[in-house]
JSON list of C-alpha atoms in Angstrom, two decimals:
[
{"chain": "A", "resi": 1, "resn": "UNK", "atom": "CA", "xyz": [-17.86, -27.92, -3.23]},
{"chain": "A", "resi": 2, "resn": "UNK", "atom": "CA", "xyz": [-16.64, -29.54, -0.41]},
{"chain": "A", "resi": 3, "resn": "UNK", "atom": "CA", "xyz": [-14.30, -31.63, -2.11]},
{"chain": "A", "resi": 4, "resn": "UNK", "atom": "CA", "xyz": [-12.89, -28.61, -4.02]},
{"chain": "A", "resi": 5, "resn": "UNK", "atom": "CA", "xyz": [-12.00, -27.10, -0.12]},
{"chain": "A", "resi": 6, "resn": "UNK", "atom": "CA", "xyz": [-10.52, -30.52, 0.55]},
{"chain": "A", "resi": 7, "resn": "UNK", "atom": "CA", "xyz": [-8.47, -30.76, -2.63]},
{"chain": "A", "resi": 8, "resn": "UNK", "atom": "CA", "xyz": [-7.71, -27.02, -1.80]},
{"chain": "A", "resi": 9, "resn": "UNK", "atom": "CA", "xyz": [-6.32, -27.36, 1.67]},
{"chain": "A", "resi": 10, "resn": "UNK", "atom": "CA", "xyz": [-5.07, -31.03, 2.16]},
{"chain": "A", "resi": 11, "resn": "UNK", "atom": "CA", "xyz": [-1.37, -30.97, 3.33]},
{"chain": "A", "resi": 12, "resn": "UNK", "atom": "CA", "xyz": [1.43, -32.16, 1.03]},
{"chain": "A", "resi": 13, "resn": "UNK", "atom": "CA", "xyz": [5.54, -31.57, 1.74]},
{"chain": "A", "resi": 14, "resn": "UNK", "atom": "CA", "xyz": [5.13, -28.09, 0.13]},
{"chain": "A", "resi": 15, "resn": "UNK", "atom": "CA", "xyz": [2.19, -26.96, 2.36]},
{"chain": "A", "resi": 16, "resn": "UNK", "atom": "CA", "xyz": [-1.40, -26.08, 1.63]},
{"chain": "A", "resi": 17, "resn": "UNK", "atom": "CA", "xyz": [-2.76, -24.51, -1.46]},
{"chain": "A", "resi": 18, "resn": "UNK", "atom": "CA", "xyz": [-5.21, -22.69, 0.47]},
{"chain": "A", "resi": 19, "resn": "UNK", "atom": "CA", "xyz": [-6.48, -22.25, 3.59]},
{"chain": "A", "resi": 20, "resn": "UNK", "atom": "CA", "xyz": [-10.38, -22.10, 3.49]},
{"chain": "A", "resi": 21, "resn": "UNK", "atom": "CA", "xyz": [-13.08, -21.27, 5.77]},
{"chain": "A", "resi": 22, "resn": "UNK", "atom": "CA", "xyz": [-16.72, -21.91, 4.25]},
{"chain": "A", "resi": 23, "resn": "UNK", "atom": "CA", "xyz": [-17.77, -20.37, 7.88]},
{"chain": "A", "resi": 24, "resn": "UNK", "atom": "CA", "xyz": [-17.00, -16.86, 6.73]},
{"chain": "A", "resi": 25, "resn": "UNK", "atom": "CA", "xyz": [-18.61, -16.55, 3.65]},
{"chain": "A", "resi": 26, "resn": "UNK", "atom": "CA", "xyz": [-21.30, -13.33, 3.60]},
{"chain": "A", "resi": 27, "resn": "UNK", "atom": "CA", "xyz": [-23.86, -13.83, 6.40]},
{"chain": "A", "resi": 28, "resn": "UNK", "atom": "CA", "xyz": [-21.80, -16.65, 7.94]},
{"chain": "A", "resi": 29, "resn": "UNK", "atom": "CA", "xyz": [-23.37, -20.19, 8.45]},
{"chain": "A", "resi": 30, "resn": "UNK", "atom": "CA", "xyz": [-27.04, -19.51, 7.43]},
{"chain": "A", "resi": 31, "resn": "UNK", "atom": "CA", "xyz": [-25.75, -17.77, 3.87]},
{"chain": "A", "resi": 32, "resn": "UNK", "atom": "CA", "xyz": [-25.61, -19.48, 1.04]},
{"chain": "A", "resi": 33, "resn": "UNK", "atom": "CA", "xyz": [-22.18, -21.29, 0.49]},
{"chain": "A", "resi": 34, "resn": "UNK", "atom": "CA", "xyz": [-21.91, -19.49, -3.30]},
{"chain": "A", "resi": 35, "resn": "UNK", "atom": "CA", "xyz": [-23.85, -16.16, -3.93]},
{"chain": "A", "resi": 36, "resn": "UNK", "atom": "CA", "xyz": [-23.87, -14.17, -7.36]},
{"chain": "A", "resi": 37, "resn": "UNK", "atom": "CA", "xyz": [-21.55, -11.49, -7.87]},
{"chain": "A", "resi": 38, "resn": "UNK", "atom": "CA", "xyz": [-24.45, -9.24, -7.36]},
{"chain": "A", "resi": 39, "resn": "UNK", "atom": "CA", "xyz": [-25.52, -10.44, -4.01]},
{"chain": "A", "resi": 40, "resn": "UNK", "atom": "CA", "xyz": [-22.10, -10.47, -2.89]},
{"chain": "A", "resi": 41, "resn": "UNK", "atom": "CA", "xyz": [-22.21, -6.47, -3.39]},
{"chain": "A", "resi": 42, "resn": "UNK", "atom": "CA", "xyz": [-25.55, -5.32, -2.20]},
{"chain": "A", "resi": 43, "resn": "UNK", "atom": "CA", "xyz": [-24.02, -7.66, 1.42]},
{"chain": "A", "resi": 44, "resn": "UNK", "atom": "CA", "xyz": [-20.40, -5.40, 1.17]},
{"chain": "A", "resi": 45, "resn": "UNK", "atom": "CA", "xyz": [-22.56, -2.42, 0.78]},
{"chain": "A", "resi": 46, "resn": "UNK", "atom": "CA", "xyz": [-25.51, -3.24, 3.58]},
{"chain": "A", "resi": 47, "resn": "UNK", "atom": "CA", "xyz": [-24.87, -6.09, 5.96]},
{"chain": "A", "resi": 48, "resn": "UNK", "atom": "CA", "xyz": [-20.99, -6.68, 6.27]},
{"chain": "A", "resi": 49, "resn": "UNK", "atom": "CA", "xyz": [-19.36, -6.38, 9.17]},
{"chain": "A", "resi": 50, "resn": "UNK", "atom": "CA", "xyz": [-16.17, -4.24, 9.96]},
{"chain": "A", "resi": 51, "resn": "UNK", "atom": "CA", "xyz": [-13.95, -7.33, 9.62]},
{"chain": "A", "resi": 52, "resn": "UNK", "atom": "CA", "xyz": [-15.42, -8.51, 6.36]},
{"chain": "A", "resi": 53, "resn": "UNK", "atom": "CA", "xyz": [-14.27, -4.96, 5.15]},
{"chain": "A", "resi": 54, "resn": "UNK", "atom": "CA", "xyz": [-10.98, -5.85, 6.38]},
{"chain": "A", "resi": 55, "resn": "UNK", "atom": "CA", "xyz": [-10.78, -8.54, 4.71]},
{"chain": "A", "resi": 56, "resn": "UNK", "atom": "CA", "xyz": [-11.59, -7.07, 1.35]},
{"chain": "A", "resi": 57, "resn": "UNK", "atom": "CA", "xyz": [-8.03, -4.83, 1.56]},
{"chain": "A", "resi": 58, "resn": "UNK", "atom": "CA", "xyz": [-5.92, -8.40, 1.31]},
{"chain": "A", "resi": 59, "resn": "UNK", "atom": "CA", "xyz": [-8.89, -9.83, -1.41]},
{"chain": "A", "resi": 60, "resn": "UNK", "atom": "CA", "xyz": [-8.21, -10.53, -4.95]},
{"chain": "A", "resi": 61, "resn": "UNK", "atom": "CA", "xyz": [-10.06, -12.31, -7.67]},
{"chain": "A", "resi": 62, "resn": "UNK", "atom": "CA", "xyz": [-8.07, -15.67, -8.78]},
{"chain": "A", "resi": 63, "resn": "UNK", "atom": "CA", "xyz": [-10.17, -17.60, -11.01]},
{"chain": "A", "resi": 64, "resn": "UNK", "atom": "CA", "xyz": [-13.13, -17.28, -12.97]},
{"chain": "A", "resi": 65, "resn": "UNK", "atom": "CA", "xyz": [-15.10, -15.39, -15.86]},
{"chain": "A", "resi": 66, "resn": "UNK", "atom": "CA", "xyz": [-13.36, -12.04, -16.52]},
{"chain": "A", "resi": 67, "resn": "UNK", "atom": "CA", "xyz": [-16.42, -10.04, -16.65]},
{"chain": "A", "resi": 68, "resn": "UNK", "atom": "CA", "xyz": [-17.15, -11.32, -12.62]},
{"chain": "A", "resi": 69, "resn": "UNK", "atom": "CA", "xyz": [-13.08, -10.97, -12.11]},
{"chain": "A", "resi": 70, "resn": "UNK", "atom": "CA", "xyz": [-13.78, -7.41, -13.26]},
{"chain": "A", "resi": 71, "resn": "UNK", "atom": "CA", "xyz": [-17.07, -6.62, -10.95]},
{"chain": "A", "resi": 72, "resn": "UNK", "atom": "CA", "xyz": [-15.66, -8.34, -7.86]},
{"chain": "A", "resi": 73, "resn": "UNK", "atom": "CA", "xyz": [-12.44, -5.76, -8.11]},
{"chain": "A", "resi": 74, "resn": "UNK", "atom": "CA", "xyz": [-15.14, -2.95, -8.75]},
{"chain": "A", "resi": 75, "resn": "UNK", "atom": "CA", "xyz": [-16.95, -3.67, -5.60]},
{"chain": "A", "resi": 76, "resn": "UNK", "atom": "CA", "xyz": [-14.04, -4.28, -4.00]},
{"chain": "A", "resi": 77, "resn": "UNK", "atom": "CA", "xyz": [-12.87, -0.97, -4.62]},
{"chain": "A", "resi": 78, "resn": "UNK", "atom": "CA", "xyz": [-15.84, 0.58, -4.47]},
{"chain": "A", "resi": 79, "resn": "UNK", "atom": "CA", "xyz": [-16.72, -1.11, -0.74]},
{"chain": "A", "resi": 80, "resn": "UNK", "atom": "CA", "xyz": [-13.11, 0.19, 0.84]},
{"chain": "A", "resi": 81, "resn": "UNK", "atom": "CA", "xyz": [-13.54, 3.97, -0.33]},
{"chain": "A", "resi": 82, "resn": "UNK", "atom": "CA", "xyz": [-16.83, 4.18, 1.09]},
{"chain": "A", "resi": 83, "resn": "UNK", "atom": "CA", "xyz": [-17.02, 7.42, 3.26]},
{"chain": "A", "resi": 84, "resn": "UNK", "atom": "CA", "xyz": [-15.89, 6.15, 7.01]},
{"chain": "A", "resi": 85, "resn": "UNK", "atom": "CA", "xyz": [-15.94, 7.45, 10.24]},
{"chain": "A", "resi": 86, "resn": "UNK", "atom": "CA", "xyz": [-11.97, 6.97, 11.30]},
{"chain": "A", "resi": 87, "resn": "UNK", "atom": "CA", "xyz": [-12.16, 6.88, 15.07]},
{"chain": "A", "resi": 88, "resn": "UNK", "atom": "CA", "xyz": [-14.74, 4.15, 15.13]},
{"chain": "A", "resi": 89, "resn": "UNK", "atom": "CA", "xyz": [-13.07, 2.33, 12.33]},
{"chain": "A", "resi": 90, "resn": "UNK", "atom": "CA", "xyz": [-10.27, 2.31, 14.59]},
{"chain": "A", "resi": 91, "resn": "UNK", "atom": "CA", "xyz": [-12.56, 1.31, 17.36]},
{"chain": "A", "resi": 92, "resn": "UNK", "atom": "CA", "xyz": [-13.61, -1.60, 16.07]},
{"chain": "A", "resi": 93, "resn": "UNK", "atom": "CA", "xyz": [-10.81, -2.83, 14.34]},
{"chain": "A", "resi": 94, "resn": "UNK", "atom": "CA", "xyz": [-9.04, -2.38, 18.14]},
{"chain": "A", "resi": 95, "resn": "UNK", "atom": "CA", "xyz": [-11.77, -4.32, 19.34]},
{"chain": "A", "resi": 96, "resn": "UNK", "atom": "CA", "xyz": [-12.03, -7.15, 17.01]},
{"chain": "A", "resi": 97, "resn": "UNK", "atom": "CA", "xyz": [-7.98, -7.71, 17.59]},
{"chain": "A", "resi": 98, "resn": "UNK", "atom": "CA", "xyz": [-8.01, -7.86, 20.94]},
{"chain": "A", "resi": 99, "resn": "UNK", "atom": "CA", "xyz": [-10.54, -10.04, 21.16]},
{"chain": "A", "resi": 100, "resn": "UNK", "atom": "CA", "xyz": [-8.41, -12.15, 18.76]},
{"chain": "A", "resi": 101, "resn": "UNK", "atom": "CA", "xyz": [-5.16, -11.70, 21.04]},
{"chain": "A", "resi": 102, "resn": "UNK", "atom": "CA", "xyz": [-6.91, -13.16, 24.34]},
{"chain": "A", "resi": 103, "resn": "UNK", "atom": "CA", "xyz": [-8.16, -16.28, 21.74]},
{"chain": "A", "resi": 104, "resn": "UNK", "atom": "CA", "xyz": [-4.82, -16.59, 20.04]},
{"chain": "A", "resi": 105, "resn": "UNK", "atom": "CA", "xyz": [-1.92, -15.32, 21.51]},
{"chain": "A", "resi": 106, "resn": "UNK", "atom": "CA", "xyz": [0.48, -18.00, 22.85]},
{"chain": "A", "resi": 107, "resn": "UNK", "atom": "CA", "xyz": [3.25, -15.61, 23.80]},
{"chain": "A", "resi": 108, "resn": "UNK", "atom": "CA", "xyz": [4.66, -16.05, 27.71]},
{"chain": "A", "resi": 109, "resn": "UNK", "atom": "CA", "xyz": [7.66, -14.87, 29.74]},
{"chain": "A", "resi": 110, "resn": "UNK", "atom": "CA", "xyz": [10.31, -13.86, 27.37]},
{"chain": "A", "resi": 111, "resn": "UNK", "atom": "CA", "xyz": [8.80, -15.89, 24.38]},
{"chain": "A", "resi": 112, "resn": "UNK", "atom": "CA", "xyz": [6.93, -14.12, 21.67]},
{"chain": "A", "resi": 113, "resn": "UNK", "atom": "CA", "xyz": [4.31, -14.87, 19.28]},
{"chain": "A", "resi": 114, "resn": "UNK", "atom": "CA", "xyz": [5.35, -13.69, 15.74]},
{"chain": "A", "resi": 115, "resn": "UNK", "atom": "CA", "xyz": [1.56, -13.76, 14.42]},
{"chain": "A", "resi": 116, "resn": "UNK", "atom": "CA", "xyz": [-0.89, -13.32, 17.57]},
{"chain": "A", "resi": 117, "resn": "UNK", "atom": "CA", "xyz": [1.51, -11.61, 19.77]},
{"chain": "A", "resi": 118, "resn": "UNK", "atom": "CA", "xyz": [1.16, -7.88, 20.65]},
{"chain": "A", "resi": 119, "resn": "UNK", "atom": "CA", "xyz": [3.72, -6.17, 18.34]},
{"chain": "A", "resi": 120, "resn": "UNK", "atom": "CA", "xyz": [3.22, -8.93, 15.76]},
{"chain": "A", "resi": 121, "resn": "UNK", "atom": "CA", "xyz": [2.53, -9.53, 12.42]},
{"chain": "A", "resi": 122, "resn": "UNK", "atom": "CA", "xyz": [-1.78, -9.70, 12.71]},
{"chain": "A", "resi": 123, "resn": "UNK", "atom": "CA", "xyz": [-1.08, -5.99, 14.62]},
{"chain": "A", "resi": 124, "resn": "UNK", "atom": "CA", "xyz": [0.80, -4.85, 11.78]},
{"chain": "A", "resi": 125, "resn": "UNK", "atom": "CA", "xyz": [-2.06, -5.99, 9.55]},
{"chain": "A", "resi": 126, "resn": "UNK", "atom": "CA", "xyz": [-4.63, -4.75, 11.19]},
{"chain": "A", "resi": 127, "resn": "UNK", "atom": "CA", "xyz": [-2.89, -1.30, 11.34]},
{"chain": "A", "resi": 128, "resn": "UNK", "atom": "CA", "xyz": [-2.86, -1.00, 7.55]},
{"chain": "A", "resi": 129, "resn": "UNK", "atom": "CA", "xyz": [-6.07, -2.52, 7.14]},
{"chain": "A", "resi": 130, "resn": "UNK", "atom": "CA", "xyz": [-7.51, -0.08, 9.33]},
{"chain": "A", "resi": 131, "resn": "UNK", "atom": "CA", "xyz": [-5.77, 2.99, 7.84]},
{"chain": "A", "resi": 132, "resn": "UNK", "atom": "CA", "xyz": [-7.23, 1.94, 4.42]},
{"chain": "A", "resi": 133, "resn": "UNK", "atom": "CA", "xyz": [-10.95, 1.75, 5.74]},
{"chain": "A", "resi": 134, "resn": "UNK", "atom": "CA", "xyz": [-10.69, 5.07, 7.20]},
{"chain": "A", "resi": 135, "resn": "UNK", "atom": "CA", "xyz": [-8.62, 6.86, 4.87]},
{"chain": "A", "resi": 136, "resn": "UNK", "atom": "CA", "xyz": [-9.31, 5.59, 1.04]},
{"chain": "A", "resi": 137, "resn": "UNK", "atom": "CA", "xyz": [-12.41, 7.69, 0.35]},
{"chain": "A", "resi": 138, "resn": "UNK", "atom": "CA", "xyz": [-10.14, 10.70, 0.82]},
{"chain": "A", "resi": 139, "resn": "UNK", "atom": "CA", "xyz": [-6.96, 8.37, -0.61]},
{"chain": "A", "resi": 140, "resn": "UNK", "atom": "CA", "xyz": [-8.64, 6.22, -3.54]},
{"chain": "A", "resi": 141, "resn": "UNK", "atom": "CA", "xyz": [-5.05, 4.94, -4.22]},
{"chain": "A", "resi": 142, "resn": "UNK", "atom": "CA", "xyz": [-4.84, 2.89, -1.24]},
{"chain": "A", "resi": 143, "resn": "UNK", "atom": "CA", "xyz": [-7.33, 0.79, -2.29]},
{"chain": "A", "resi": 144, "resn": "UNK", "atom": "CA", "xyz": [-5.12, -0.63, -4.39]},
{"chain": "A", "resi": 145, "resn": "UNK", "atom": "CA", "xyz": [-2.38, -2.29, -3.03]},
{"chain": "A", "resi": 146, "resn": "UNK", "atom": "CA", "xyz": [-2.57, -5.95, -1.49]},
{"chain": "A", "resi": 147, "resn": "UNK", "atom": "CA", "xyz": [0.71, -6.92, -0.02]},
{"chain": "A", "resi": 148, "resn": "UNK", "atom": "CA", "xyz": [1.96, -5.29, 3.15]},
{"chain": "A", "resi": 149, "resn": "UNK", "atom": "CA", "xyz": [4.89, -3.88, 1.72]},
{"chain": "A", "resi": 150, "resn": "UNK", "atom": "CA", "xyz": [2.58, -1.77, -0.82]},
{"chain": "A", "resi": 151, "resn": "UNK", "atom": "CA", "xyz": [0.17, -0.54, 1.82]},
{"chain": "A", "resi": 152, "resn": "UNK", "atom": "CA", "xyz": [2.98, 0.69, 3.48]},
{"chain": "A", "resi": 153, "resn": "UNK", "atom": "CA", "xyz": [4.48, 2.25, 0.65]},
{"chain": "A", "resi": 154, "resn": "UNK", "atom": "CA", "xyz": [1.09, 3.89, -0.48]},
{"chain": "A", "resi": 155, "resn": "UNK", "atom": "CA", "xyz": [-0.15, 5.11, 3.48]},
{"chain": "A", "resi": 156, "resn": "UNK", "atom": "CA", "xyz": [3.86, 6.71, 3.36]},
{"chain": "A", "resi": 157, "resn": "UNK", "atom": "CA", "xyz": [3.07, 8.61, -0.60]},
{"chain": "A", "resi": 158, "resn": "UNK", "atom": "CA", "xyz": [-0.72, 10.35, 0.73]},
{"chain": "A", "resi": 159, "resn": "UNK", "atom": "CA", "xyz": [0.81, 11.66, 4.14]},
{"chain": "A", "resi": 160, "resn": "UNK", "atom": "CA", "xyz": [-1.08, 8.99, 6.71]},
{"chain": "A", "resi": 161, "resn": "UNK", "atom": "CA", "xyz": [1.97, 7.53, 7.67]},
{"chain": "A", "resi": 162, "resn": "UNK", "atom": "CA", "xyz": [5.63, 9.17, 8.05]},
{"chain": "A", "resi": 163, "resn": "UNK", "atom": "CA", "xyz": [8.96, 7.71, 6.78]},
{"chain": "A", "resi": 164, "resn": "UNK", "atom": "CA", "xyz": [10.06, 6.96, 10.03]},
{"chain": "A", "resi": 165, "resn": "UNK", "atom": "CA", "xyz": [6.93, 5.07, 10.59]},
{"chain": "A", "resi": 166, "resn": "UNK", "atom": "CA", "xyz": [6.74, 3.58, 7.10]},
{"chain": "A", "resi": 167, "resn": "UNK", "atom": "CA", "xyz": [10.45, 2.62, 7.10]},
{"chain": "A", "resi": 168, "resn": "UNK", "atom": "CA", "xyz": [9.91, 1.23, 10.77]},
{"chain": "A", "resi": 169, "resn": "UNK", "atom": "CA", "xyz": [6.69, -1.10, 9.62]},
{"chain": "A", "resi": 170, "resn": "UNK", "atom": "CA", "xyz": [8.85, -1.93, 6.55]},
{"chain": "A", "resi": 171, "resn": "UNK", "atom": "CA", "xyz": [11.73, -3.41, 8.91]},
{"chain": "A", "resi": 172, "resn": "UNK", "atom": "CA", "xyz": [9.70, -4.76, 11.32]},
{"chain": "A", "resi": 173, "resn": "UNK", "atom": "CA", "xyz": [7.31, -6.57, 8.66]},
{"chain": "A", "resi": 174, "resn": "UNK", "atom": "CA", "xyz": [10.61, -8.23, 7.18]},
{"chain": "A", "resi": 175, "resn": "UNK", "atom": "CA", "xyz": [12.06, -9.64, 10.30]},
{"chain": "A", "resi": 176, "resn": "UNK", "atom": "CA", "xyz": [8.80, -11.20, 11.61]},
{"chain": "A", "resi": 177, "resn": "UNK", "atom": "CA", "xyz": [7.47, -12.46, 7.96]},
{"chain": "A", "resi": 178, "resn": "UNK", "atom": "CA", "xyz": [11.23, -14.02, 8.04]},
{"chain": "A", "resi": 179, "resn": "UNK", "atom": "CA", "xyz": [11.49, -15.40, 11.34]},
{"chain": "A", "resi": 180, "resn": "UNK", "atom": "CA", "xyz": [7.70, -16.71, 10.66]},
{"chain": "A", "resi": 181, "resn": "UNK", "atom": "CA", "xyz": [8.78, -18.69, 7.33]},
{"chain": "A", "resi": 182, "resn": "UNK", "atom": "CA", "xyz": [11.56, -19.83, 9.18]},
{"chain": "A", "resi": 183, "resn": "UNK", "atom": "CA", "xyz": [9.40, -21.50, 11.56]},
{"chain": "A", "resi": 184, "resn": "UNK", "atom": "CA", "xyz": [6.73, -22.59, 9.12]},
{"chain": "A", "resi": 185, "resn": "UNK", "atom": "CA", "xyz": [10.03, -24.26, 7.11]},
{"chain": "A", "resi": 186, "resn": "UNK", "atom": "CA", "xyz": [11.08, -25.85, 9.82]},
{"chain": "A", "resi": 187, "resn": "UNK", "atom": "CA", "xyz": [7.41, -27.32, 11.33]},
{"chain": "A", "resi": 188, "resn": "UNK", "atom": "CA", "xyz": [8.10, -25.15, 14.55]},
{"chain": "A", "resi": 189, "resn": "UNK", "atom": "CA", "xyz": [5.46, -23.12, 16.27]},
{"chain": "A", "resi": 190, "resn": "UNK", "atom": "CA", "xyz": [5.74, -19.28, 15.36]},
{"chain": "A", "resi": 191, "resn": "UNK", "atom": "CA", "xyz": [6.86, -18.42, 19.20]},
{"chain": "A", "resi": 192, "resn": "UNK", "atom": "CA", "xyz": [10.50, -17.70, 19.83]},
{"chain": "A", "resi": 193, "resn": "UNK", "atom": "CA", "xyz": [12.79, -16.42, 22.37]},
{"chain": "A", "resi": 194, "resn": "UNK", "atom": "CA", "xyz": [12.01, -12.68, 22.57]},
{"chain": "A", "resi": 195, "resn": "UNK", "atom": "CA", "xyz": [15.21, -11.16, 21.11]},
{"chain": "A", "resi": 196, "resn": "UNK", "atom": "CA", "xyz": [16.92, -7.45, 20.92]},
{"chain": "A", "resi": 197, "resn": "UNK", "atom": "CA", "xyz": [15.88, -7.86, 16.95]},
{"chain": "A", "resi": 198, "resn": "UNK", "atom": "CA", "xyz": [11.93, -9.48, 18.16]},
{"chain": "A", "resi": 199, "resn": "UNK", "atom": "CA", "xyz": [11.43, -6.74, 20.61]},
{"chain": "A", "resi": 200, "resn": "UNK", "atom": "CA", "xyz": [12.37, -3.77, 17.97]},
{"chain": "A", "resi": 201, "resn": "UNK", "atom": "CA", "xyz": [10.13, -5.27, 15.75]},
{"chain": "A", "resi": 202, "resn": "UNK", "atom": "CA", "xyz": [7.69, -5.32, 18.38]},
{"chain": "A", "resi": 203, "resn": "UNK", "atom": "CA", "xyz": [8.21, -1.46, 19.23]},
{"chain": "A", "resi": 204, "resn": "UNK", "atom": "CA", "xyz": [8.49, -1.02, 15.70]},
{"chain": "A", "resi": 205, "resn": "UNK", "atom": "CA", "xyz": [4.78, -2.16, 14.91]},
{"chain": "A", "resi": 206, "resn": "UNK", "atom": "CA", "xyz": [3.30, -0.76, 18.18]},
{"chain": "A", "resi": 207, "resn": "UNK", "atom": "CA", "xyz": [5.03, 2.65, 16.41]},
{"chain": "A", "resi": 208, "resn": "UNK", "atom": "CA", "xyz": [2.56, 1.97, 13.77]},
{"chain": "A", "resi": 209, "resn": "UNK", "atom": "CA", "xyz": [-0.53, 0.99, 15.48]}
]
């Protein structure tokens, strides 16, 4: 296994495959580093933690036997339109990204961080993510979408968001994701100048959030 992760996420010119973390697999460190597809529900369903659920919104199955390709998108599904509470859904998924702004964020005087920084791209993630937990027992559509774009898209069709927000996350998503692949391209850190376009991006996602 642990030379599949290293084949997995060694660097080459083009990047990494994937980036892998064996630490956050279901009941972190002491689980076991590959559980059966029916442990993996009875943890989404009893022991997982607010995050994992997060999590599940961007997860897709890549590789493996169709009928466990199949299951994991049923419980997939199945965990994200459980009946939630919204307000401590929002709660916690508030609480769990600041906690990852004071780790992460390397944004100073009139320099921004695209991904970390307040108004950036993780916010704008979170947002959606958390609008899915809350809202997809009511919404069962919106546990469908993966890519930003589409949650956007599908929290502006139900009603949760407006067009002016939805068109707003829409812009804003584009000009950080670009400015972000710009940097990645380039080998530069993702913290820039904070720009007229930056700090409308910025508004545009706190609009959201």
């Amino acid at each position: 296994m642990q030379k599949l992760v290293n084949l997995m996420s060694v660097p080459t010119p083009s990047g990494r495959l994937y980036e892998t973390d064996l630490r956050l697999r279901p009941d972190g460190a002491g689980g076991l580093l590959v559980s059966s597809i029916e442990g993996f529900a009875g943890y989404q369903r009893e022991r997982a933690w607010a995050w994992e659920h997060q999590a599940l919104v961007r997860a897709r199955a890549i590789a493996g036997a169709e009928s466990v390709m199949q299951t994991f998108e049923h419980t997939r599904a199945q965990t994200l339109c459980l009946p939630r509470n919204a307000d401590k859904v929002v709660a916690d998924v508030r609480q769990m990204r600041q906690r990852m702004r004071a780790e992460l964020d390397r944004s100073g005087p009139g320099r921004f961080d695209l991904k970390h920084g307040e108004g950036g791209l993780v916010d704008l993630e979170f947002a959606l993510q958390a609008a899915v937990l809350a809202h997809a027992a009511r919404f069962p559509a919106l546990a469908r979408p993966r890519s930003s774009g589409e949650l956007i898209d599908a929290l502006s069709t139900v009603g949760i968001w407006d067009s002016v927000c939805a068109e707003g996350a829409h812009q804003a998503h584009g000009c950080l994701l670009a400015r972000s692949l710009e940097c990645t391209l380039d080998c530069r850190p993702r913290v820039l100048p904070l720009t007229d376009e930056l700090a409308r991006s910025r508004q545009q996602v706190r609009a959201a959030t």
